[in-house]
């Protein structure tokens, strides 16, 4: 599964708005994605980007839907 497939799965799983801000490392491909900022409507108390690794873990491990709230509440600015 590549980053775009993982992101689509994550958005579908959590029923998030697909309009996101994608942070890239060295280029302009999905392989270069290192974090995602979701819409305030989806994560109202969350202002910082979620690392792609956390999103991958959420999708691949098939965690319960509320697990992302635990992750986002524990990420420090």
mmCIF file of N, CA, C and O in Angstrom, residues 7-74:
data_model
loop_
_atom_site.group_PDB
_atom_site.id
_atom_site.type_symbol
_atom_site.label_atom_id
_atom_site.label_comp_id
_atom_site.label_asym_id
_atom_site.label_seq_id
_atom_site.Cartn_x
_atom_site.Cartn_y
_atom_site.Cartn_z
ATOM 1 N N UNK A 7 -3.681 7.018 2.806
ATOM 2 C CA UNK A 7 -4.424 8.230 3.149
ATOM 3 C C UNK A 7 -5.895 8.090 2.778
ATOM 4 O O UNK A 7 -6.772 8.448 3.564
ATOM 5 N N UNK A 8 -6.171 7.543 1.616
ATOM 6 C CA UNK A 8 -7.570 7.338 1.211
ATOM 7 C C UNK A 8 -8.281 6.387 2.168
ATOM 8 O O UNK A 8 -9.434 6.609 2.541
ATOM 9 N N UNK A 9 -7.601 5.317 2.563
ATOM 10 C CA UNK A 9 -8.190 4.363 3.506
ATOM 11 C C UNK A 9 -8.462 5.024 4.856
ATOM 12 O O UNK A 9 -9.501 4.794 5.473
ATOM 13 N N UNK A 10 -7.515 5.834 5.308
ATOM 14 C CA UNK A 10 -7.655 6.540 6.585
ATOM 15 C C UNK A 10 -8.853 7.497 6.541
ATOM 16 O O UNK A 10 -9.675 7.519 7.454
ATOM 17 N N UNK A 11 -8.952 8.264 5.477
ATOM 18 C CA UNK A 11 -10.055 9.225 5.322
ATOM 19 C C UNK A 11 -11.393 8.496 5.275
ATOM 20 O O UNK A 11 -12.359 8.913 5.919
ATOM 21 N N UNK A 12 -11.445 7.385 4.557
ATOM 22 C CA UNK A 12 -12.681 6.612 4.468
ATOM 23 C C UNK A 12 -13.040 5.995 5.822
ATOM 24 O O UNK A 12 -14.184 6.051 6.260
ATOM 25 N N UNK A 13 -12.044 5.421 6.494
ATOM 26 C CA UNK A 13 -12.267 4.772 7.790
ATOM 27 C C UNK A 13 -12.856 5.745 8.806
ATOM 28 O O UNK A 13 -13.766 5.416 9.549
ATOM 29 N N UNK A 14 -12.329 6.972 8.826
ATOM 30 C CA UNK A 14 -12.747 7.958 9.825
ATOM 31 C C UNK A 14 -13.803 8.926 9.295
ATOM 32 O O UNK A 14 -14.226 9.821 10.013
ATOM 33 N N UNK A 15 -14.203 8.749 8.025
ATOM 34 C CA UNK A 15 -15.203 9.600 7.399
ATOM 35 C C UNK A 15 -14.794 11.072 7.452
ATOM 36 O O UNK A 15 -15.596 11.954 7.765
ATOM 37 N N UNK A 16 -13.516 11.331 7.148
ATOM 38 C CA UNK A 16 -12.973 12.688 7.148
ATOM 39 C C UNK A 16 -13.193 13.345 5.787
ATOM 40 O O UNK A 16 -13.355 12.683 4.769
ATOM 41 N N UNK A 17 -13.134 14.650 5.781
ATOM 42 C CA UNK A 17 -13.157 15.435 4.562
ATOM 43 C C UNK A 17 -11.855 15.142 3.801
ATOM 44 O O UNK A 17 -10.777 15.237 4.373
ATOM 45 N N UNK A 18 -11.928 14.817 2.502
ATOM 46 C CA UNK A 18 -10.720 14.479 1.756
ATOM 47 C C UNK A 18 -9.832 15.672 1.395
ATOM 48 O O UNK A 18 -8.747 15.488 0.861
ATOM 49 N N UNK A 19 -10.278 16.880 1.696
ATOM 50 C CA UNK A 19 -9.439 18.053 1.442
ATOM 51 C C UNK A 19 -8.478 18.224 2.608
ATOM 52 O O UNK A 19 -8.855 18.662 3.691
ATOM 53 N N UNK A 20 -7.209 17.865 2.364
ATOM 54 C CA UNK A 20 -6.187 17.900 3.398
ATOM 55 C C UNK A 20 -4.981 18.668 2.891
ATOM 56 O O UNK A 20 -4.809 18.859 1.688
ATOM 57 N N UNK A 21 -4.142 19.116 3.814
ATOM 58 C CA UNK A 21 -2.857 19.713 3.466
ATOM 59 C C UNK A 21 -1.796 18.635 3.648
ATOM 60 O O UNK A 21 -1.705 18.024 4.711
ATOM 61 N N UNK A 22 -1.020 18.409 2.607
ATOM 62 C CA UNK A 22 0.000 17.369 2.630
ATOM 63 C C UNK A 22 1.364 18.030 2.710
ATOM 64 O O UNK A 22 1.678 18.913 1.922
ATOM 65 N N UNK A 23 2.169 17.620 3.687
ATOM 66 C CA UNK A 23 3.528 18.140 3.844
ATOM 67 C C UNK A 23 4.495 17.158 3.184
ATOM 68 O O UNK A 23 4.461 15.965 3.489
ATOM 69 N N UNK A 24 5.338 17.673 2.295
ATOM 70 C CA UNK A 24 6.276 16.829 1.563
ATOM 71 C C UNK A 24 7.703 17.075 2.038
ATOM 72 O O UNK A 24 8.049 18.185 2.415
ATOM 73 N N UNK A 25 8.527 16.038 1.950
ATOM 74 C CA UNK A 25 9.913 16.152 2.388
ATOM 75 C C UNK A 25 10.793 16.734 1.275
ATOM 76 O O UNK A 25 11.157 17.869 1.306
ATOM 77 N N UNK A 26 11.154 15.977 0.281
ATOM 78 C CA UNK A 26 12.137 16.421 -0.705
ATOM 79 C C UNK A 26 11.610 16.575 -2.116
ATOM 80 O O UNK A 26 12.337 16.986 -2.993
ATOM 81 N N UNK A 27 10.398 16.224 -2.363
ATOM 82 C CA UNK A 27 9.892 16.263 -3.729
ATOM 83 C C UNK A 27 8.415 16.514 -3.770
ATOM 84 O O UNK A 27 7.840 17.072 -2.845
ATOM 85 N N UNK A 28 7.825 16.071 -4.844
ATOM 86 C CA UNK A 28 6.399 16.296 -5.041
ATOM 87 C C UNK A 28 5.662 15.010 -5.364
ATOM 88 O O UNK A 28 4.725 15.008 -6.141
ATOM 89 N N UNK A 29 6.080 13.915 -4.761
ATOM 90 C CA UNK A 29 5.393 12.644 -4.986
ATOM 91 C C UNK A 29 4.809 12.152 -3.670
ATOM 92 O O UNK A 29 5.195 12.605 -2.593
ATOM 93 N N UNK A 30 3.919 11.194 -3.755
ATOM 94 C CA UNK A 30 3.307 10.639 -2.553
ATOM 95 C C UNK A 30 4.327 9.925 -1.680
ATOM 96 O O UNK A 30 4.142 9.787 -0.486
ATOM 97 N N UNK A 31 5.426 9.487 -2.272
ATOM 98 C CA UNK A 31 6.479 8.839 -1.490
ATOM 99 C C UNK A 31 7.175 9.827 -0.559
ATOM 100 O O UNK A 31 7.808 9.435 0.412
ATOM 101 N N UNK A 32 7.081 11.121 -0.865
ATOM 102 C CA UNK A 32 7.750 12.160 -0.090
ATOM 103 C C UNK A 32 6.888 12.740 1.030
ATOM 104 O O UNK A 32 7.313 13.650 1.736
ATOM 105 N N UNK A 33 5.674 12.247 1.190
ATOM 106 C CA UNK A 33 4.769 12.747 2.235
ATOM 107 C C UNK A 33 5.312 12.382 3.608
ATOM 108 O O UNK A 33 5.694 11.249 3.856
ATOM 109 N N UNK A 34 5.384 13.370 4.509
ATOM 110 C CA UNK A 34 5.792 13.063 5.880
ATOM 111 C C UNK A 34 4.727 13.406 6.906
ATOM 112 O O UNK A 34 4.748 12.898 8.022
ATOM 113 N N UNK A 35 3.747 14.247 6.554
ATOM 114 C CA UNK A 35 2.665 14.528 7.495
ATOM 115 C C UNK A 35 1.461 15.123 6.770
ATOM 116 O O UNK A 35 1.572 15.609 5.650
ATOM 117 N N UNK A 36 0.316 15.055 7.454
ATOM 118 C CA UNK A 36 -0.957 15.512 6.902
ATOM 119 C C UNK A 36 -1.636 16.417 7.933
ATOM 120 O O UNK A 36 -1.637 16.113 9.124
ATOM 121 N N UNK A 37 -2.220 17.521 7.457
ATOM 122 C CA UNK A 37 -3.047 18.376 8.311
ATOM 123 C C UNK A 37 -4.484 18.217 7.826
ATOM 124 O O UNK A 37 -4.792 18.468 6.664
ATOM 125 N N UNK A 38 -5.339 17.759 8.722
ATOM 126 C CA UNK A 38 -6.738 17.539 8.381
ATOM 127 C C UNK A 38 -7.556 18.783 8.670
ATOM 128 O O UNK A 38 -7.117 19.699 9.349
ATOM 129 N N UNK A 39 -8.779 18.808 8.154
ATOM 130 C CA UNK A 39 -9.677 19.941 8.353
ATOM 131 C C UNK A 39 -10.086 20.064 9.813
ATOM 132 O O UNK A 39 -10.221 19.074 10.516
ATOM 133 N N UNK A 40 -10.318 21.281 10.212
ATOM 134 C CA UNK A 40 -10.727 21.562 11.587
ATOM 135 C C UNK A 40 -12.049 20.873 11.926
ATOM 136 O O UNK A 40 -12.278 20.494 13.064
ATOM 137 N N UNK A 41 -12.899 20.682 10.937
ATOM 138 C CA UNK A 41 -14.183 20.007 11.178
ATOM 139 C C UNK A 41 -13.969 18.546 11.579
ATOM 140 O O UNK A 41 -14.771 17.981 12.308
ATOM 141 N N UNK A 42 -12.876 17.935 11.086
ATOM 142 C CA UNK A 42 -12.594 16.538 11.403
ATOM 143 C C UNK A 42 -11.843 16.393 12.722
ATOM 144 O O UNK A 42 -12.103 15.486 13.500
ATOM 145 N N UNK A 43 -10.892 17.267 12.951
ATOM 146 C CA UNK A 43 -10.099 17.243 14.185
ATOM 147 C C UNK A 43 -10.062 18.651 14.776
ATOM 148 O O UNK A 43 -9.069 19.353 14.679
ATOM 149 N N UNK A 44 -11.142 19.093 15.397
ATOM 150 C CA UNK A 44 -11.256 20.486 15.852
ATOM 151 C C UNK A 44 -10.229 20.899 16.906
ATOM 152 O O UNK A 44 -9.853 22.062 16.975
ATOM 153 N N UNK A 45 -9.785 19.980 17.734
ATOM 154 C CA UNK A 45 -8.835 20.345 18.782
ATOM 155 C C UNK A 45 -7.393 20.108 18.358
ATOM 156 O O UNK A 45 -6.484 20.193 19.163
ATOM 157 N N UNK A 46 -7.190 19.822 17.115
ATOM 158 C CA UNK A 46 -5.865 19.429 16.653
ATOM 159 C C UNK A 46 -5.348 20.407 15.605
ATOM 160 O O UNK A 46 -5.976 20.614 14.593
ATOM 161 N N UNK A 47 -4.232 21.041 15.862
ATOM 162 C CA UNK A 47 -3.704 22.065 14.969
ATOM 163 C C UNK A 47 -2.429 21.644 14.242
ATOM 164 O O UNK A 47 -2.007 22.313 13.329
ATOM 165 N N UNK A 48 -1.808 20.571 14.660
ATOM 166 C CA UNK A 48 -0.533 20.164 14.096
ATOM 167 C C UNK A 48 -0.724 18.999 13.134
ATOM 168 O O UNK A 48 -1.671 18.253 13.236
ATOM 169 N N UNK A 49 0.214 18.852 12.228
ATOM 170 C CA UNK A 49 0.143 17.767 11.257
ATOM 171 C C UNK A 49 0.320 16.411 11.930
ATOM 172 O O UNK A 49 1.043 16.278 12.903
ATOM 173 N N UNK A 50 -0.345 15.399 11.390
ATOM 174 C CA UNK A 50 -0.193 14.022 11.864
ATOM 175 C C UNK A 50 0.872 13.362 10.990
ATOM 176 O O UNK A 50 0.754 13.375 9.762
ATOM 177 N N UNK A 51 1.899 12.779 11.585
ATOM 178 C CA UNK A 51 2.919 12.094 10.791
ATOM 179 C C UNK A 51 2.320 10.951 9.978
ATOM 180 O O UNK A 51 1.424 10.244 10.456
ATOM 181 N N UNK A 52 2.813 10.780 8.754
ATOM 182 C CA UNK A 52 2.296 9.719 7.892
ATOM 183 C C UNK A 52 2.478 8.347 8.536
ATOM 184 O O UNK A 52 1.658 7.460 8.347
ATOM 185 N N UNK A 53 3.503 8.170 9.340
ATOM 186 C CA UNK A 53 3.720 6.895 10.029
ATOM 187 C C UNK A 53 2.579 6.547 10.971
ATOM 188 O O UNK A 53 2.192 5.376 11.071
ATOM 189 N N UNK A 54 2.029 7.549 11.663
ATOM 190 C CA UNK A 54 0.890 7.310 12.559
ATOM 191 C C UNK A 54 -0.359 6.937 11.761
ATOM 192 O O UNK A 54 -1.144 6.088 12.178
ATOM 193 N N UNK A 55 -0.532 7.582 10.603
ATOM 194 C CA UNK A 55 -1.675 7.274 9.747
ATOM 195 C C UNK A 55 -1.539 5.863 9.186
ATOM 196 O O UNK A 55 -2.504 5.095 9.176
ATOM 197 N N UNK A 56 -0.334 5.512 8.753
ATOM 198 C CA UNK A 56 -0.077 4.160 8.243
ATOM 199 C C UNK A 56 -0.379 3.123 9.321
ATOM 200 O O UNK A 56 -1.032 2.112 9.056
ATOM 201 N N UNK A 57 0.092 3.368 10.526
ATOM 202 C CA UNK A 57 -0.140 2.434 11.624
ATOM 203 C C UNK A 57 -1.623 2.262 11.898
ATOM 204 O O UNK A 57 -2.114 1.158 12.086
ATOM 205 N N UNK A 58 -2.367 3.364 11.890
ATOM 206 C CA UNK A 58 -3.808 3.318 12.124
ATOM 207 C C UNK A 58 -4.505 2.444 11.081
ATOM 208 O O UNK A 58 -5.358 1.636 11.415
ATOM 209 N N UNK A 59 -4.128 2.601 9.831
ATOM 210 C CA UNK A 59 -4.774 1.855 8.743
ATOM 211 C C UNK A 59 -4.335 0.397 8.725
ATOM 212 O O UNK A 59 -5.162 -0.509 8.685
ATOM 213 N N UNK A 60 -3.039 0.170 8.762
ATOM 214 C CA UNK A 60 -2.512 -1.189 8.616
ATOM 215 C C UNK A 60 -2.861 -2.066 9.815
ATOM 216 O O UNK A 60 -3.167 -3.240 9.666
ATOM 217 N N UNK A 61 -2.834 -1.498 11.007
ATOM 218 C CA UNK A 61 -3.126 -2.292 12.202
ATOM 219 C C UNK A 61 -4.621 -2.448 12.447
ATOM 220 O O UNK A 61 -5.025 -3.194 13.316
ATOM 221 N N UNK A 62 -5.437 -1.709 11.681
ATOM 222 C CA UNK A 62 -6.892 -1.777 11.817
ATOM 223 C C UNK A 62 -7.347 -1.455 13.244
ATOM 224 O O UNK A 62 -8.175 -2.148 13.828
ATOM 225 N N UNK A 63 -6.787 -0.387 13.791
ATOM 226 C CA UNK A 63 -7.173 0.068 15.126
ATOM 227 C C UNK A 63 -8.628 0.541 15.139
ATOM 228 O O UNK A 63 -9.164 0.918 14.104
ATOM 229 N N UNK A 64 -9.252 0.564 16.315
ATOM 230 C CA UNK A 64 -10.622 1.097 16.407
ATOM 231 C C UNK A 64 -10.663 2.568 15.987
ATOM 232 O O UNK A 64 -9.657 3.277 16.075
ATOM 233 N N UNK A 65 -11.807 3.031 15.563
ATOM 234 C CA UNK A 65 -11.960 4.393 15.035
ATOM 235 C C UNK A 65 -11.529 5.456 16.036
ATOM 236 O O UNK A 65 -10.944 6.451 15.660
ATOM 237 N N UNK A 66 -11.784 5.272 17.320
ATOM 238 C CA UNK A 66 -11.443 6.309 18.298
ATOM 239 C C UNK A 66 -9.959 6.355 18.628
ATOM 240 O O UNK A 66 -9.499 7.252 19.337
ATOM 241 N N UNK A 67 -9.167 5.442 18.103
ATOM 242 C CA UNK A 67 -7.728 5.427 18.396
ATOM 243 C C UNK A 67 -7.023 6.686 17.904
ATOM 244 O O UNK A 67 -6.067 7.139 18.506
ATOM 245 N N UNK A 68 -7.484 7.269 16.798
ATOM 246 C CA UNK A 68 -6.827 8.468 16.270
ATOM 247 C C UNK A 68 -6.935 9.615 17.260
ATOM 248 O O UNK A 68 -6.046 10.466 17.340
ATOM 249 N N UNK A 69 -7.998 9.661 18.057
ATOM 250 C CA UNK A 69 -8.131 10.714 19.066
ATOM 251 C C UNK A 69 -7.040 10.589 20.130
ATOM 252 O O UNK A 69 -6.517 11.595 20.600
ATOM 253 N N UNK A 70 -6.695 9.372 20.476
ATOM 254 C CA UNK A 70 -5.625 9.158 21.441
ATOM 255 C C UNK A 70 -4.296 9.632 20.861
ATOM 256 O O UNK A 70 -3.525 10.320 21.519
ATOM 257 N N UNK A 71 -4.050 9.291 19.609
ATOM 258 C CA UNK A 71 -2.799 9.704 18.939
ATOM 259 C C UNK A 71 -2.716 11.223 18.865
ATOM 260 O O UNK A 71 -1.709 11.816 19.239
ATOM 261 N N UNK A 72 -3.764 11.876 18.376
ATOM 262 C CA UNK A 72 -3.708 13.317 18.198
ATOM 263 C C UNK A 72 -3.650 14.068 19.520
ATOM 264 O O UNK A 72 -3.047 15.130 19.605
ATOM 265 N N UNK A 73 -4.221 13.520 20.553
ATOM 266 C CA UNK A 73 -4.154 14.176 21.858
ATOM 267 C C UNK A 73 -2.783 14.041 22.508
ATOM 268 O O UNK A 73 -2.457 14.781 23.436
ATOM 269 N N UNK A 74 -1.976 13.091 22.032
ATOM 270 C CA UNK A 74 -0.668 12.875 22.628
ATOM 271 C C UNK A 74 0.488 13.441 21.817
ATOM 272 O O UNK A 74 1.627 13.404 22.250
#
